[in-house]
Amino acid sequence: MTTLAADPRLIVPLDQPGLAEARALVATLGDRVSFYKVGLELFARGGMELARELKGKGKQVFLDWKLHDIGATVERAAAALSDSGCDLLTVHAEPQVMAAAVRGVGRSGLKVLAVTVLTSLSDDDLKAIGYASGARSLVERRIHQALAAGCAGVVASPQEAELARRIGGKDFLVVTPGVRPGWSAKNDQVRAATPAEALRAGASHLVCGRPISAANDPAEAALKVIAEMAAVPA
């Protein structure tokens, strides 16, 4: 097996049904992966316990909770998470929600990311929800609002990564889900791209899940993604 160092730009989501399965994947990937996303699948099954375990192992942790509530509630929730030692926290990209989360994390190391438009949504989906604009226009508006609220970055599809980088500047975090290597299925990701395409477009971090976790050999799949990322220097 090829030996490659973990690329800190790669975030692997732990979307397993329970802690045992998530821990097994982390053990399988070993030192090939240094950054993990803990999302809603594990929210009620010990997600924070797992997050603290990962931090204890020297990993970076992305809390993908997508907070969305009245400002006071979001602020208190973000404050409660601010001492977790985790690295990233998502909230929905609404001005009051974003500003409240930024207040909540304060000067801690936890950085707030605004989720612009879910990568499973097409322009037709947005129209059905009631939005007058398409995904790109809505993402652009929300990037500006995230900057105004003091967010560290946004979550946006690879197709809007260039837009986010151009508006946000060089230090703005642009985290892109919907990353699918050419050898993998797109699954439910409508606005997807390969790892190299996403990085070249301006992504700072890539979230790549099922191509790795559902592979017959997750460790080898992770190395294949890392090899493709290596073609685009950080």
GROMACS .gro file of C-alpha atoms in nm, residues 14-222:
model
  209
   14LEU     CA    1  -1.835   0.987   1.066
   15ASP     CA    2  -2.188   0.918   0.949
   16GLN     CA    3  -2.211   0.573   1.101
   17PRO     CA    4  -2.520   0.461   1.299
   18GLY     CA    5  -2.337   0.437   1.631
   19LEU     CA    6  -2.015   0.504   1.821
   20ALA     CA    7  -1.878   0.154   1.772
   21GLU     CA    8  -1.896   0.181   1.394
   22ALA     CA    9  -1.749   0.532   1.396
   23ARG     CA   10  -1.460   0.425   1.618
   24ALA     CA   11  -1.397   0.127   1.391
   25LEU     CA   12  -1.366   0.353   1.087
   26VAL     CA   13  -1.127   0.587   1.271
   27ALA     CA   14  -0.915   0.286   1.368
   28THR     CA   15  -0.917   0.158   1.011
   29LEU     CA   16  -0.807   0.492   0.869
   30GLY     CA   17  -0.539   0.538   1.136
   31ASP     CA   18  -0.287   0.811   1.063
   32ARG     CA   19  -0.408   0.852   0.703
   33VAL     CA   20  -0.680   1.095   0.816
   34SER     CA   21  -0.635   1.380   1.064
   35PHE     CA   22  -0.970   1.563   1.038
   36TYR     CA   23  -1.316   1.420   1.109
   37LYS     CA   24  -1.671   1.551   1.087
   38VAL     CA   25  -1.921   1.450   1.354
   39GLY     CA   26  -2.271   1.513   1.223
   40LEU     CA   27  -2.635   1.461   1.305
   41GLU     CA   28  -2.623   1.083   1.267
   42LEU     CA   29  -2.427   1.067   1.592
   43PHE     CA   30  -2.580   1.375   1.753
   44ALA     CA   31  -2.794   1.174   1.997
   45ARG     CA   32  -2.560   0.876   2.019
   46GLY     CA   33  -2.262   1.023   2.199
   47GLY     CA   34  -2.137   1.260   1.932
   48MET     CA   35  -1.967   1.493   2.177
   49GLU     CA   36  -1.808   1.199   2.358
   50LEU     CA   37  -1.661   1.087   2.027
   51ALA     CA   38  -1.550   1.441   1.944
   52ARG     CA   39  -1.356   1.465   2.269
   53GLU     CA   40  -1.200   1.123   2.206
   54LEU     CA   41  -1.083   1.238   1.864
   55LYS     CA   42  -0.935   1.556   2.008
   56GLY     CA   43  -0.754   1.342   2.263
   57LYS     CA   44  -0.599   1.150   1.974
   58GLY     CA   45  -0.471   1.473   1.822
   59LYS     CA   46  -0.735   1.490   1.547
   60GLN     CA   47  -0.919   1.798   1.427
   61VAL     CA   48  -1.296   1.788   1.468
   62PHE     CA   49  -1.575   1.949   1.268
   63LEU     CA   50  -1.907   1.964   1.456
   64ASP     CA   51  -2.162   1.963   1.176
   65TRP     CA   52  -2.466   2.039   1.390
   66LYS     CA   53  -2.615   2.301   1.153
   67LEU     CA   54  -2.760   2.507   1.438
   68HIS     CA   55  -3.079   2.691   1.346
   69ASP     CA   56  -3.303   2.853   1.607
   70ILE     CA   57  -3.374   3.192   1.761
   71GLY     CA   58  -3.062   3.395   1.827
   72ALA     CA   59  -3.055   3.352   2.204
   73THR     CA   60  -3.077   2.974   2.178
   74VAL     CA   61  -2.806   2.952   1.913
   75GLU     CA   62  -2.579   3.180   2.115
   76ARG     CA   63  -2.615   2.964   2.426
   77ALA     CA   64  -2.561   2.643   2.229
   78ALA     CA   65  -2.249   2.782   2.063
   79ALA     CA   66  -2.119   2.900   2.401
   80ALA     CA   67  -2.174   2.552   2.544
   81LEU     CA   68  -1.966   2.403   2.262
   82SER     CA   69  -1.693   2.667   2.275
   83ASP     CA   70  -1.489   2.488   2.541
   84SER     CA   71  -1.503   2.149   2.366
   85GLY     CA   72  -1.166   2.198   2.199
   86CYS     CA   73  -1.326   2.129   1.861
   87ASP     CA   74  -1.230   2.323   1.551
   88LEU     CA   75  -1.536   2.394   1.335
   89LEU     CA   76  -1.909   2.437   1.397
   90THR     CA   77  -2.182   2.480   1.137
   91VAL     CA   78  -2.493   2.697   1.155
   92HIS     CA   79  -2.749   2.778   0.889
   93ALA     CA   80  -2.662   3.092   0.695
   94GLU     CA   81  -2.926   3.329   0.829
   95PRO     CA   82  -2.793   3.663   0.956
   96GLN     CA   83  -2.935   3.641   1.310
   97VAL     CA   84  -2.826   3.280   1.350
   98MET     CA   85  -2.473   3.345   1.228
   99ALA     CA   86  -2.422   3.655   1.442
  100ALA     CA   87  -2.553   3.472   1.751
  101ALA     CA   88  -2.318   3.178   1.697
  102VAL     CA   89  -2.019   3.408   1.654
  103ARG     CA   90  -2.108   3.579   1.981
  104GLY     CA   91  -2.146   3.242   2.149
  105VAL     CA   92  -1.806   3.101   2.057
  106GLY     CA   93  -1.640   3.427   2.155
  107ARG     CA   94  -1.261   3.414   2.156
  108SER     CA   95  -1.243   3.034   2.175
  109GLY     CA   96  -1.075   2.831   1.902
  110LEU     CA   97  -1.409   2.708   1.769
  111LYS     CA   98  -1.474   2.862   1.426
  112VAL     CA   99  -1.822   2.918   1.289
  113LEU     CA  100  -1.904   2.807   0.936
  114ALA     CA  101  -2.224   2.914   0.762
  115VAL     CA  102  -2.405   2.649   0.557
  116THR     CA  103  -2.509   2.830   0.239
  117VAL     CA  104  -2.716   2.585   0.030
  118LEU     CA  105  -2.716   2.210   0.085
  119THR     CA  106  -2.535   2.027  -0.196
  120SER     CA  107  -2.833   1.796  -0.243
  121LEU     CA  108  -3.051   2.089  -0.359
  122SER     CA  109  -3.089   2.193  -0.722
  123ASP     CA  110  -3.233   2.520  -0.854
  124ASP     CA  111  -3.566   2.342  -0.902
  125ASP     CA  112  -3.560   2.227  -0.540
  126LEU     CA  113  -3.500   2.584  -0.422
  127LYS     CA  114  -3.787   2.708  -0.636
  128ALA     CA  115  -4.015   2.445  -0.484
  129ILE     CA  116  -3.914   2.562  -0.134
  130GLY     CA  117  -4.005   2.919  -0.227
  131TYR     CA  118  -3.677   3.089  -0.316
  132ALA     CA  119  -3.692   3.322  -0.615
  133SER     CA  120  -3.321   3.286  -0.694
  134GLY     CA  121  -3.112   2.987  -0.794
  135ALA     CA  122  -2.837   2.827  -0.589
  136ARG     CA  123  -2.550   3.043  -0.709
  137SER     CA  124  -2.729   3.371  -0.641
  138LEU     CA  125  -2.844   3.254  -0.298
  139VAL     CA  126  -2.495   3.130  -0.207
  140GLU     CA  127  -2.342   3.463  -0.312
  141ARG     CA  128  -2.583   3.656  -0.091
  142ARG     CA  129  -2.515   3.428   0.203
  143ILE     CA  130  -2.138   3.453   0.167
  144HIS     CA  131  -2.161   3.830   0.204
  145GLN     CA  132  -2.390   3.787   0.505
  146ALA     CA  133  -2.151   3.535   0.663
  147LEU     CA  134  -1.865   3.780   0.631
  148ALA     CA  135  -2.076   4.058   0.783
  149ALA     CA  136  -2.165   3.832   1.076
  150GLY     CA  137  -1.800   3.749   1.146
  151CYS     CA  138  -1.806   3.384   1.040
  152ALA     CA  139  -1.472   3.217   0.969
  153GLY     CA  140  -1.603   3.065   0.648
  154VAL     CA  141  -1.883   2.889   0.467
  155VAL     CA  142  -1.991   2.546   0.358
  156ALA     CA  143  -2.062   2.558  -0.015
  157SER     CA  144  -2.069   2.315  -0.303
  158PRO     CA  145  -1.761   2.281  -0.526
  159GLN     CA  146  -1.952   2.472  -0.792
  160GLU     CA  147  -1.958   2.782  -0.569
  161ALA     CA  148  -1.609   2.741  -0.420
  162GLU     CA  149  -1.453   2.991  -0.660
  163LEU     CA  150  -1.722   3.243  -0.577
  164ALA     CA  151  -1.667   3.198  -0.204
  165ARG     CA  152  -1.291   3.230  -0.238
  166ARG     CA  153  -1.317   3.544  -0.452
  167ILE     CA  154  -1.558   3.715  -0.211
  168GLY     CA  155  -1.409   3.588   0.114
  169GLY     CA  156  -1.040   3.629   0.038
  170LYS     CA  157  -0.740   3.407   0.098
  171ASP     CA  158  -0.797   3.337   0.470
  172PHE     CA  159  -1.169   3.261   0.440
  173LEU     CA  160  -1.253   2.894   0.500
  174VAL     CA  161  -1.437   2.730   0.211
  175VAL     CA  162  -1.547   2.381   0.311
  176THR     CA  163  -1.694   2.179   0.026
  177PRO     CA  164  -1.907   1.870   0.066
  178GLY     CA  165  -2.025   1.688  -0.244
  179VAL     CA  166  -1.670   1.578  -0.323
  180ARG     CA  167  -1.678   1.266  -0.539
  181PRO     CA  168  -1.366   1.119  -0.705
  182GLY     CA  169  -1.416   1.010  -1.064
  183TRP     CA  170  -1.413   0.644  -0.956
  184SER     CA  171  -1.703   0.683  -0.709
  185ALA     CA  172  -2.081   0.725  -0.731
  186LYS     CA  173  -2.236   1.070  -0.679
  187ASN     CA  174  -2.512   0.929  -0.454
  188ASP     CA  175  -2.747   1.215  -0.352
  189GLN     CA  176  -2.499   1.494  -0.428
  190VAL     CA  177  -2.637   1.711  -0.709
  191ARG     CA  178  -2.363   1.979  -0.721
  192ALA     CA  179  -2.052   1.758  -0.697
  193ALA     CA  180  -1.689   1.770  -0.816
  194THR     CA  181  -1.370   1.569  -0.787
  195PRO     CA  182  -1.120   1.651  -0.510
  196ALA     CA  183  -0.879   1.821  -0.750
  197GLU     CA  184  -1.157   2.022  -0.915
  198ALA     CA  185  -1.285   2.146  -0.579
  199LEU     CA  186  -0.939   2.251  -0.459
  200ARG     CA  187  -0.858   2.428  -0.784
  201ALA     CA  188  -1.188   2.614  -0.757
  202GLY     CA  189  -1.087   2.757  -0.420
  203ALA     CA  190  -1.189   2.507  -0.151
  204SER     CA  191  -0.979   2.511   0.167
  205HIS     CA  192  -1.120   2.179   0.293
  206LEU     CA  193  -1.300   1.886   0.131
  207VAL     CA  194  -1.563   1.668   0.295
  208CYS     CA  195  -1.547   1.322   0.138
  209GLY     CA  196  -1.760   1.052   0.299
  210ARG     CA  197  -1.907   0.753   0.120
  211PRO     CA  198  -1.628   0.714  -0.138
  212ILE     CA  199  -1.406   0.636   0.164
  213SER     CA  200  -1.635   0.490   0.431
  214ALA     CA  201  -1.833   0.267   0.194
  215ALA     CA  202  -1.528   0.137   0.006
  216ASN     CA  203  -1.419  -0.225   0.040
  217ASP     CA  204  -1.089  -0.088   0.171
  218PRO     CA  205  -1.151   0.255   0.332
  219ALA     CA  206  -0.781   0.308   0.406
  220GLU     CA  207  -0.683   0.256   0.044
  221ALA     CA  208  -0.972   0.475  -0.074
  222ALA     CA  209  -0.853   0.755   0.157
   0.00000   0.00000   0.00000
